[in-house]
Amino acid sequence: MTAAGADLTRVTVISPTRRIDLALPGETTLGEIMPNILRFSGYEGGTASDVVHSWVLQRFGEDPLDPTRQVTDLQIRDGETLHLRQLDAAMPDAAFDDVVDAVASTTATQPAWRPRNSVVLSLLVAAALLVGLPLAMLVRHGGLAESLVTAGLAFATGLAAVLTSRAYGLAVPATALAWVCVVQAGLAGYFLLDQGLAITVLTAAACVLLAAAVMGLGARVNTFGFLAVGIIALVVVIAEIVAVLLPGKEVEIAAVAVALVLAFTSSLAPWSYRLARIAMPNLPSSAEALMADDTPVQSDIIRRALLADRLLSAFLLASAGIIVLGCVQVLPRADWFAVALVGCVGLTLVLRSRSFIALAHRLPLLVSGVLILTGTGALALAMMPNDVLRLLVTTGVIVLLAVILVAYAAVYADKIPSPVWGRFGDVFEWLAVIAIVPLTLAVLNLYAWALGLAG
């Protein structure tokens, strides 16, 4: 199509007396060209107002076209057939003449129960039975014998998951059985020894770590999910070993662990690329190197990129889980240093989630940050000594947050924010990160120790 005819739409108009082929200009309204269409069809055109109020142009089975809109806005395409009719003889739109047919056609578009829904329901019931019955037994008669029985059940469930995946290729049932095995192993380890909380959590985390590693490598289903759980269990094992060696320092150990893991979240993306062995482009050091363009291109770059993406998802999920567990350990201390530390951690997670675009990357940081901020706010309000002040502050905070969130969801969620707001977010994120270091030292009680040394 030439540039001169780029806005022309070629249609066929069928009138009561003849059939004509026309090229309609796209930038004019239908009402402006209706007198000409009527004249070409063999009728007296009259004024544009008379024609618009006496004649209509419509598609078969549809309502008449709006004469006040441009041809391009009416979505008229090349080759279409339009009908020119008098207004009082316009064709009706398509309608059902059979009520049963209308109801059936309408309800056919609604979601129906599918075999996959039956599979999911049956697996959920099976998982509830395989986890609920051992849990009830351990809670009621917790002891070595019951823990060993649960461990044996976990071994059988894990073996079934491996066979279901490897021998029969059934990924969905194998995934459900593998996760049930990990939960059963954690329950068996938790109730295995009654030697204090640190030993109990240590054995549970060790069992979860072992089961997650075996399921991830053996069943080969949801491997990156088991990688995340394994990382969480490994960090918990290390923290509990330190807690056993330093009794009474659980809060301090958790605070240090939270600060360290949060510091590593900014370097998880580069580590994911390195583990996926993606060759990064070399920065040119001279004009000749810039002209040579020796950027490495790997034949399996797509597979490596997907691997890096899934590794990053697992690392971020594990980091979020570790930080939440650490904050749960720190908050019960219920002093303002602990509350401030946990609040800064939650704010950092929420603001740092802006750096990740993918849903699997942003969601763990965002959800964990919101949970931590919610718990911190609730504890801070509970620590207020005055009941009236607590009631006023709680009401004000709830109303203010509700207004902000509803306004954001209704007006600003689908708009691109100004770069100024992004810069404000960066500033607040770094302020929260910087505040974590002195607050961690305060939770460790190092300031009082230093003052004691000074006499």
Short mmCIF file of C-alpha atoms in Angstrom, two decimals:
data_model
loop_
_atom_site.label_atom_id
_atom_site.label_comp_id
_atom_site.label_asym_id
_atom_site.label_seq_id
_atom_site.Cartn_x
_atom_site.Cartn_y
_atom_site.Cartn_z
CA MET A 1 0.00 0.00 0.00
CA THR A 2 1.34 3.43 -0.94
CA ALA A 3 1.74 6.27 1.49
CA ALA A 4 -1.09 8.16 -0.20
CA GLY A 5 -3.50 5.29 0.38
CA ALA A 6 -2.21 4.19 3.74
CA ASP A 7 -5.31 5.49 5.55
CA LEU A 8 -7.86 4.09 3.09
CA THR A 9 -10.06 1.14 3.98
CA ARG A 10 -11.58 -0.74 1.03
CA VAL A 11 -15.03 -2.13 1.80
CA THR A 12 -18.12 -3.41 0.00
CA VAL A 13 -21.39 -1.61 0.77
CA ILE A 14 -24.66 -3.42 0.09
CA SER A 15 -27.69 -1.15 -0.20
CA PRO A 16 -31.31 -2.13 -0.91
CA THR A 17 -30.77 -1.46 -4.65
CA ARG A 18 -27.11 -2.07 -5.50
CA ARG A 19 -23.69 -3.29 -4.37
CA ILE A 20 -20.70 -0.91 -4.51
CA ASP A 21 -17.00 -1.02 -3.64
CA LEU A 22 -15.62 2.03 -1.84
CA ALA A 23 -12.36 3.22 -0.28
CA LEU A 24 -13.18 4.96 3.00
CA PRO A 25 -10.72 7.58 4.35
CA GLY A 26 -9.70 6.61 7.86
CA GLU A 27 -9.29 10.12 9.28
CA THR A 28 -12.89 11.25 8.63
CA THR A 29 -15.96 10.48 10.65
CA LEU A 30 -18.52 8.10 9.24
CA GLY A 31 -21.20 10.81 9.34
CA GLU A 32 -19.14 13.08 7.06
CA ILE A 33 -18.98 10.52 4.25
CA MET A 34 -22.47 9.05 4.70
CA PRO A 35 -24.05 11.49 2.13
CA ASN A 36 -21.55 10.33 -0.51
CA ILE A 37 -22.13 6.66 0.31
CA LEU A 38 -25.87 7.24 0.01
CA ARG A 39 -25.45 9.05 -3.33
CA PHE A 40 -23.23 6.28 -4.74
CA SER A 41 -25.91 3.79 -3.67
CA GLY A 42 -28.50 5.55 -5.86
CA TYR A 43 -30.32 7.68 -3.31
CA GLU A 44 -30.59 11.40 -2.78
CA GLY A 45 -28.05 12.36 -0.16
CA GLY A 46 -29.38 15.58 1.35
CA THR A 47 -27.47 17.16 4.21
CA ALA A 48 -25.17 15.18 6.48
CA SER A 49 -27.57 15.66 9.40
CA ASP A 50 -30.52 14.34 7.39
CA VAL A 51 -28.58 11.30 6.21
CA VAL A 52 -27.27 10.42 9.68
CA HIS A 53 -30.78 10.58 11.12
CA SER A 54 -32.32 8.54 8.29
CA TRP A 55 -29.73 5.91 7.30
CA VAL A 56 -27.31 3.60 9.12
CA LEU A 57 -24.29 1.57 8.11
CA GLN A 58 -23.83 -1.72 9.96
CA ARG A 59 -22.16 -5.09 9.96
CA PHE A 60 -24.31 -8.18 9.63
CA GLY A 61 -25.62 -9.27 13.02
CA GLU A 62 -24.30 -6.19 14.85
CA ASP A 63 -25.60 -2.80 15.94
CA PRO A 64 -25.28 0.19 13.56
CA LEU A 65 -21.89 1.90 13.43
CA ASP A 66 -21.51 5.17 15.33
CA PRO A 67 -21.55 8.02 12.77
CA THR A 68 -19.66 10.39 15.09
CA ARG A 69 -16.51 8.24 15.21
CA GLN A 70 -13.67 8.07 12.70
CA VAL A 71 -13.41 5.13 10.33
CA THR A 72 -10.17 3.93 11.93
CA ASP A 73 -11.75 4.03 15.40
CA LEU A 74 -14.62 1.83 14.18
CA GLN A 75 -12.11 -0.97 13.41
CA ILE A 76 -13.34 -1.24 9.81
CA ARG A 77 -10.87 -3.47 7.92
CA ASP A 78 -10.07 -4.02 4.27
CA GLY A 79 -12.46 -6.42 2.56
CA GLU A 80 -15.32 -6.04 5.03
CA THR A 81 -18.94 -6.04 3.88
CA LEU A 82 -21.20 -3.33 5.31
CA HIS A 83 -24.95 -2.94 4.91
CA LEU A 84 -26.64 0.42 4.20
CA ARG A 85 -30.12 0.41 5.70
CA GLN A 86 -32.77 2.93 6.57
CA LEU A 87 -32.86 3.71 10.27
CA ASP A 88 -36.33 2.26 10.82
CA ALA A 89 -35.38 -0.89 8.85
CA ALA A 90 -32.00 -1.56 10.48
CA MET A 91 -31.04 -5.20 10.88
CA PRO A 92 -31.32 -6.51 14.46
CA ASP A 93 -28.23 -7.85 16.16
CA ALA A 94 -27.74 -11.59 16.61
CA ALA A 95 -29.84 -13.08 19.40
CA PHE A 96 -30.48 -16.59 20.72
CA ASP A 97 -33.84 -18.00 19.76
CA ASP A 98 -33.40 -21.01 22.01
CA VAL A 99 -33.14 -20.51 25.77
CA VAL A 100 -31.45 -23.87 26.31
CA ASP A 101 -28.86 -23.14 23.62
CA ALA A 102 -28.20 -19.71 25.12
CA VAL A 103 -27.72 -21.09 28.63
CA ALA A 104 -25.50 -23.92 27.41
CA SER A 105 -23.32 -21.60 25.32
CA THR A 106 -22.92 -19.18 28.23
CA THR A 107 -22.14 -21.75 30.90
CA ALA A 108 -19.69 -23.58 28.63
CA THR A 109 -17.23 -20.74 29.13
CA GLN A 110 -17.19 -21.18 32.93
CA PRO A 111 -14.34 -23.17 34.51
CA ALA A 112 -15.21 -26.85 34.86
CA TRP A 113 -13.93 -29.55 37.18
CA ARG A 114 -11.03 -31.26 35.44
CA PRO A 115 -9.06 -34.45 36.14
CA ARG A 116 -6.15 -32.30 37.32
CA ASN A 117 -8.36 -30.92 40.09
CA SER A 118 -9.07 -34.47 41.25
CA VAL A 119 -5.34 -35.23 41.26
CA VAL A 120 -4.57 -32.15 43.35
CA LEU A 121 -7.37 -32.87 45.82
CA SER A 122 -6.35 -36.50 46.29
CA LEU A 123 -2.70 -35.54 46.81
CA LEU A 124 -3.66 -32.88 49.36
CA VAL A 125 -5.73 -35.39 51.32
CA ALA A 126 -2.91 -37.95 51.16
CA ALA A 127 -0.37 -35.37 52.33
CA ALA A 128 -2.63 -34.31 55.20
CA LEU A 129 -2.94 -37.94 56.33
CA LEU A 130 0.78 -38.71 55.99
CA VAL A 131 1.71 -35.60 57.98
CA GLY A 132 -1.25 -35.23 60.33
CA LEU A 133 -1.27 -38.74 61.78
CA PRO A 134 2.46 -38.80 62.72
CA LEU A 135 2.14 -35.27 64.11
CA ALA A 136 -0.81 -36.24 66.29
CA MET A 137 1.05 -39.32 67.50
CA LEU A 138 4.19 -37.35 68.31
CA VAL A 139 2.33 -34.55 70.09
CA ARG A 140 0.36 -36.99 72.23
CA HIS A 141 3.02 -39.64 72.88
CA GLY A 142 6.24 -37.93 71.86
CA GLY A 143 9.23 -40.17 72.44
CA LEU A 144 12.07 -42.11 70.87
CA ALA A 145 9.87 -44.95 69.58
CA GLU A 146 7.36 -42.62 67.93
CA SER A 147 10.17 -40.56 66.38
CA LEU A 148 11.78 -43.68 64.93
CA VAL A 149 8.43 -44.79 63.50
CA THR A 150 8.01 -41.35 61.90
CA ALA A 151 11.56 -41.54 60.53
CA GLY A 152 10.78 -44.93 59.01
CA LEU A 153 7.61 -43.51 57.47
CA ALA A 154 9.65 -40.62 56.05
CA PHE A 155 12.09 -43.12 54.53
CA ALA A 156 9.24 -45.07 52.93
CA THR A 157 7.62 -41.88 51.61
CA GLY A 158 10.92 -40.68 50.16
CA LEU A 159 11.52 -44.05 48.50
CA ALA A 160 8.04 -43.90 47.00
CA ALA A 161 8.76 -40.39 45.69
CA VAL A 162 11.98 -41.52 44.01
CA LEU A 163 10.30 -44.56 42.43
CA THR A 164 7.29 -42.54 41.28
CA SER A 165 9.55 -39.98 39.63
CA ARG A 166 12.30 -42.18 38.20
CA ALA A 167 10.42 -45.37 37.31
CA TYR A 168 7.02 -44.02 36.27
CA GLY A 169 7.78 -40.41 35.35
CA LEU A 170 4.88 -39.00 37.39
CA ALA A 171 6.18 -35.60 38.46
CA VAL A 172 3.14 -34.26 40.34
CA PRO A 173 2.64 -37.22 42.75
CA ALA A 174 6.41 -37.49 43.19
CA THR A 175 6.62 -33.82 44.16
CA ALA A 176 3.87 -34.20 46.76
CA LEU A 177 5.49 -37.31 48.26
CA ALA A 178 8.92 -35.65 48.32
CA TRP A 179 7.65 -32.64 50.28
CA VAL A 180 5.77 -34.92 52.67
CA CYS A 181 9.03 -36.82 53.24
CA VAL A 182 10.84 -33.60 54.17
CA VAL A 183 8.10 -32.60 56.63
CA GLN A 184 8.06 -36.06 58.20
CA ALA A 185 11.84 -35.99 58.59
CA GLY A 186 11.61 -32.63 60.35
CA LEU A 187 8.95 -33.95 62.74
CA ALA A 188 11.00 -37.05 63.50
CA GLY A 189 14.08 -34.96 64.25
CA TYR A 190 12.19 -32.47 66.41
CA PHE A 191 10.77 -35.13 68.74
CA LEU A 192 13.81 -37.41 68.65
CA LEU A 193 15.73 -35.94 71.60
CA ASP A 194 14.42 -34.10 74.66
CA GLN A 195 17.61 -32.22 75.50
CA GLY A 196 16.55 -28.58 75.30
CA LEU A 197 15.32 -26.33 72.52
CA ALA A 198 18.71 -25.85 70.84
CA ILE A 199 19.34 -29.60 70.50
CA THR A 200 15.76 -30.20 69.38
CA VAL A 201 15.91 -27.57 66.64
CA LEU A 202 19.38 -28.78 65.65
CA THR A 203 18.25 -32.36 65.09
CA ALA A 204 15.12 -31.24 63.25
CA ALA A 205 17.09 -28.96 60.93
CA ALA A 206 19.67 -31.68 60.29
CA CYS A 207 16.94 -34.15 59.35
CA VAL A 208 15.28 -31.59 57.06
CA LEU A 209 18.64 -30.85 55.42
CA LEU A 210 19.28 -34.55 54.80
CA ALA A 211 15.78 -35.21 53.45
CA ALA A 212 15.81 -32.12 51.20
CA ALA A 213 19.18 -33.09 49.74
CA VAL A 214 18.07 -36.67 49.08
CA MET A 215 14.76 -35.60 47.51
CA GLY A 216 16.35 -32.90 45.38
CA LEU A 217 19.03 -35.24 44.03
CA GLY A 218 17.09 -38.51 44.12
CA ALA A 219 13.57 -37.66 43.02
CA ARG A 220 14.70 -34.75 40.82
CA VAL A 221 11.42 -32.90 41.19
CA ASN A 222 11.17 -29.28 42.33
CA THR A 223 14.94 -29.31 42.73
CA PHE A 224 15.31 -25.59 43.34
CA GLY A 225 12.58 -25.61 45.99
CA PHE A 226 14.48 -28.29 47.89
CA LEU A 227 17.67 -26.27 47.37
CA ALA A 228 16.05 -23.31 49.14
CA VAL A 229 14.83 -25.50 52.01
CA GLY A 230 18.26 -27.13 52.25
CA ILE A 231 19.99 -23.76 52.53
CA ILE A 232 17.60 -22.67 55.28
CA ALA A 233 18.17 -25.93 57.16
CA LEU A 234 21.95 -25.63 56.78
CA VAL A 235 22.01 -22.10 58.23
CA VAL A 236 19.75 -23.22 61.09
CA VAL A 237 22.10 -26.14 61.81
CA ILE A 238 25.11 -23.80 61.96
CA ALA A 239 23.25 -21.30 64.16
CA GLU A 240 22.08 -24.01 66.56
CA ILE A 241 25.58 -25.48 66.83
CA VAL A 242 26.81 -22.03 67.87
CA ALA A 243 23.84 -21.77 70.27
CA VAL A 244 24.82 -25.08 71.87
CA LEU A 245 28.38 -23.83 72.30
CA LEU A 246 27.19 -20.43 73.60
CA PRO A 247 24.12 -21.12 75.74
CA GLY A 248 21.86 -18.18 76.49
CA LYS A 249 22.96 -16.23 73.40
CA GLU A 250 20.18 -17.27 71.01
CA VAL A 251 18.97 -13.72 70.37
CA GLU A 252 22.47 -12.42 69.68
CA ILE A 253 23.21 -15.32 67.31
CA ALA A 254 19.96 -14.74 65.44
CA ALA A 255 20.67 -11.00 65.11
CA VAL A 256 24.12 -11.65 63.65
CA ALA A 257 22.73 -14.27 61.27
CA VAL A 258 20.01 -11.90 60.04
CA ALA A 259 22.52 -9.09 59.44
CA LEU A 260 24.93 -11.37 57.56
CA VAL A 261 22.27 -12.96 55.35
CA LEU A 262 20.77 -9.57 54.55
CA ALA A 263 24.21 -8.29 53.56
CA PHE A 264 24.62 -11.20 51.12
CA THR A 265 21.30 -10.61 49.32
CA SER A 266 22.81 -7.86 47.15
CA SER A 267 25.41 -10.30 45.74
CA LEU A 268 23.06 -13.22 45.04
CA ALA A 269 22.46 -12.25 41.40
CA PRO A 270 26.18 -12.24 40.43
CA TRP A 271 26.67 -15.54 42.25
CA SER A 272 23.78 -17.06 40.32
CA TYR A 273 25.43 -16.07 37.04
CA ARG A 274 28.74 -17.53 38.16
CA LEU A 275 27.20 -20.82 39.27
CA ALA A 276 25.35 -21.09 35.95
CA ARG A 277 28.71 -20.44 34.23
CA ILE A 278 27.41 -17.66 32.04
CA ALA A 279 30.29 -15.98 30.22
CA MET A 280 29.96 -12.27 30.84
CA PRO A 281 31.04 -9.80 28.11
CA ASN A 282 34.60 -8.54 28.39
CA LEU A 283 34.99 -4.80 28.88
CA PRO A 284 37.20 -3.42 26.06
CA SER A 285 40.47 -1.89 27.20
CA SER A 286 41.37 -0.24 23.89
CA ALA A 287 39.82 1.01 20.67
CA GLU A 288 40.95 -2.13 18.85
CA ALA A 289 39.26 -4.36 21.42
CA LEU A 290 36.09 -2.29 21.12
CA MET A 291 36.07 -2.72 17.33
CA ALA A 292 36.88 -6.44 17.56
CA ASP A 293 33.65 -7.18 19.52
CA ASP A 294 34.93 -10.41 21.07
CA THR A 295 31.81 -10.91 23.19
CA PRO A 296 31.53 -14.63 24.02
CA VAL A 297 28.40 -16.30 22.72
CA GLN A 298 27.56 -19.67 24.31
CA SER A 299 25.51 -22.15 22.32
CA ASP A 300 23.44 -23.08 25.39
CA ILE A 301 23.04 -19.54 26.72
CA ILE A 302 19.25 -19.89 27.08
CA ARG A 303 19.57 -22.98 29.26
CA ARG A 304 22.21 -21.29 31.38
CA ALA A 305 20.09 -18.15 31.74
CA LEU A 306 17.12 -20.21 32.94
CA LEU A 307 19.40 -22.02 35.39
CA ALA A 308 20.68 -18.70 36.76
CA ASP A 309 17.12 -17.43 37.11
CA ARG A 310 16.04 -20.50 39.09
CA LEU A 311 19.15 -20.41 41.25
CA LEU A 312 18.46 -16.77 42.09
CA SER A 313 14.85 -17.64 42.97
CA ALA A 314 16.05 -20.39 45.33
CA PHE A 315 18.66 -18.14 46.94
CA LEU A 316 16.21 -15.29 47.50
CA LEU A 317 13.58 -17.64 48.91
CA ALA A 318 16.14 -19.16 51.27
CA SER A 319 17.39 -15.73 52.34
CA ALA A 320 13.86 -14.54 53.06
CA GLY A 321 13.10 -17.67 55.08
CA ILE A 322 16.30 -17.37 57.13
CA ILE A 323 15.69 -13.69 57.86
CA VAL A 324 12.09 -14.33 58.96
CA LEU A 325 13.20 -17.14 61.29
CA GLY A 326 15.94 -14.94 62.73
CA CYS A 327 13.54 -12.05 63.33
CA VAL A 328 11.12 -14.41 65.07
CA GLN A 329 13.97 -15.27 67.42
CA VAL A 330 14.97 -11.62 68.00
CA LEU A 331 11.53 -10.04 68.54
CA PRO A 332 10.63 -11.84 71.82
CA ARG A 333 13.46 -9.95 73.50
CA ALA A 334 10.98 -7.03 73.44
CA ASP A 335 13.32 -4.07 73.85
CA TRP A 336 13.46 -1.06 71.59
CA PHE A 337 16.84 -1.96 70.10
CA ALA A 338 15.48 -5.33 68.95
CA VAL A 339 12.29 -3.75 67.62
CA ALA A 340 14.26 -1.11 65.71
CA LEU A 341 16.63 -3.74 64.27
CA VAL A 342 13.83 -5.97 63.04
CA GLY A 343 11.93 -2.96 61.66
CA CYS A 344 14.98 -1.84 59.67
CA VAL A 345 15.42 -5.38 58.35
CA GLY A 346 11.80 -5.53 57.19
CA LEU A 347 12.03 -2.09 55.57
CA THR A 348 15.23 -3.10 53.78
CA LEU A 349 13.60 -6.23 52.37
CA VAL A 350 10.59 -4.31 51.07
CA LEU A 351 12.73 -1.62 49.45
CA ARG A 352 15.30 -4.07 48.08
CA SER A 353 12.56 -6.07 46.36
CA ARG A 354 12.29 -3.15 43.89
CA SER A 355 15.58 -4.27 42.37
CA PHE A 356 14.04 -7.52 41.12
CA ILE A 357 11.49 -7.59 38.31
CA ALA A 358 10.57 -11.28 38.11
CA LEU A 359 7.69 -12.41 40.31
CA ALA A 360 9.66 -15.35 41.75
CA HIS A 361 12.45 -12.96 42.74
CA ARG A 362 10.47 -10.06 44.15
CA LEU A 363 7.72 -11.98 45.97
CA PRO A 364 9.88 -13.67 48.69
CA LEU A 365 11.52 -10.40 49.70
CA LEU A 366 8.28 -8.44 49.58
CA VAL A 367 6.20 -10.96 51.53
CA SER A 368 8.88 -11.53 54.18
CA GLY A 369 9.41 -7.78 54.56
CA VAL A 370 5.69 -7.13 55.01
CA LEU A 371 5.42 -9.95 57.58
CA ILE A 372 8.39 -8.63 59.54
CA LEU A 373 7.10 -5.05 59.48
CA THR A 374 3.66 -6.22 60.62
CA GLY A 375 5.11 -8.15 63.55
CA THR A 376 7.40 -5.27 64.45
CA GLY A 377 4.57 -2.76 64.41
CA ALA A 378 2.35 -4.99 66.54
CA LEU A 379 5.11 -5.48 69.12
CA ALA A 380 5.95 -1.78 69.19
CA LEU A 381 2.32 -0.90 69.84
CA ALA A 382 2.08 -3.56 72.55
CA MET A 383 5.14 -2.10 74.29
CA MET A 384 3.50 1.31 74.76
CA PRO A 385 2.82 1.85 78.48
CA ASN A 386 -0.32 3.98 78.11
CA ASP A 387 -3.50 2.20 76.99
CA VAL A 388 -5.14 5.36 75.63
CA LEU A 389 -2.04 6.31 73.66
CA ARG A 390 -1.78 2.75 72.32
CA LEU A 391 -5.40 2.85 71.15
CA LEU A 392 -5.00 6.22 69.44
CA VAL A 393 -1.74 5.32 67.73
CA THR A 394 -3.06 1.92 66.60
CA THR A 395 -6.20 3.45 65.11
CA GLY A 396 -4.26 6.21 63.38
CA VAL A 397 -1.68 3.83 61.91
CA ILE A 398 -4.31 1.39 60.65
CA VAL A 399 -6.40 4.14 59.02
CA LEU A 400 -3.36 5.82 57.46
CA LEU A 401 -1.98 2.57 56.02
CA ALA A 402 -5.41 1.54 54.72
CA VAL A 403 -5.86 4.88 52.94
CA ILE A 404 -2.37 4.73 51.41
CA LEU A 405 -2.71 1.13 50.21
CA VAL A 406 -6.22 1.57 48.80
CA ALA A 407 -5.21 4.79 47.03
CA TYR A 408 -2.17 3.08 45.56
CA ALA A 409 -4.19 0.09 44.36
CA ALA A 410 -6.92 2.28 42.88
CA VAL A 411 -4.87 5.03 41.23
CA TYR A 412 -1.11 4.51 41.14
CA ALA A 413 -0.53 0.74 40.76
CA ASP A 414 -0.60 0.77 36.94
CA LYS A 415 1.36 4.01 36.54
CA ILE A 416 5.09 4.40 36.12
CA PRO A 417 6.40 6.24 39.21
CA SER A 418 8.52 9.32 38.89
CA PRO A 419 12.31 8.77 39.10
CA VAL A 420 12.25 11.01 42.16
CA TRP A 421 10.31 8.38 44.09
CA GLY A 422 12.81 5.74 43.01
CA ARG A 423 15.64 7.88 44.32
CA PHE A 424 13.78 8.36 47.62
CA GLY A 425 13.43 4.57 47.83
CA ASP A 426 17.18 4.14 47.30
CA VAL A 427 17.96 6.69 50.01
CA PHE A 428 15.64 5.06 52.55
CA GLU A 429 17.00 1.61 51.69
CA TRP A 430 20.57 2.66 52.35
CA LEU A 431 19.58 4.46 55.54
CA ALA A 432 17.90 1.27 56.76
CA VAL A 433 20.96 -0.81 55.80
CA ILE A 434 23.32 1.57 57.56
CA ALA A 435 21.15 1.53 60.70
CA ILE A 436 21.30 -2.28 60.90
CA VAL A 437 24.98 -2.28 61.90
CA PRO A 438 24.73 -0.10 65.07
CA LEU A 439 21.42 -1.71 66.03
CA THR A 440 22.97 -5.18 65.77
CA LEU A 441 25.81 -4.04 68.02
CA ALA A 442 23.22 -2.71 70.48
CA VAL A 443 21.40 -6.06 70.51
CA LEU A 444 24.77 -7.74 71.16
CA ASN A 445 25.13 -5.37 74.15
CA LEU A 446 28.55 -4.26 72.92
CA TYR A 447 27.95 -0.62 73.85
CA ALA A 448 27.43 -1.50 77.52
CA TRP A 449 30.49 -3.76 77.36
CA ALA A 450 32.59 -0.93 75.90
CA LEU A 451 31.34 1.50 78.56
CA GLY A 452 32.24 -1.06 81.21
CA LEU A 453 35.78 -1.26 79.87
CA ALA A 454 36.04 2.53 80.01
CA GLY A 455 35.09 2.42 83.68
#
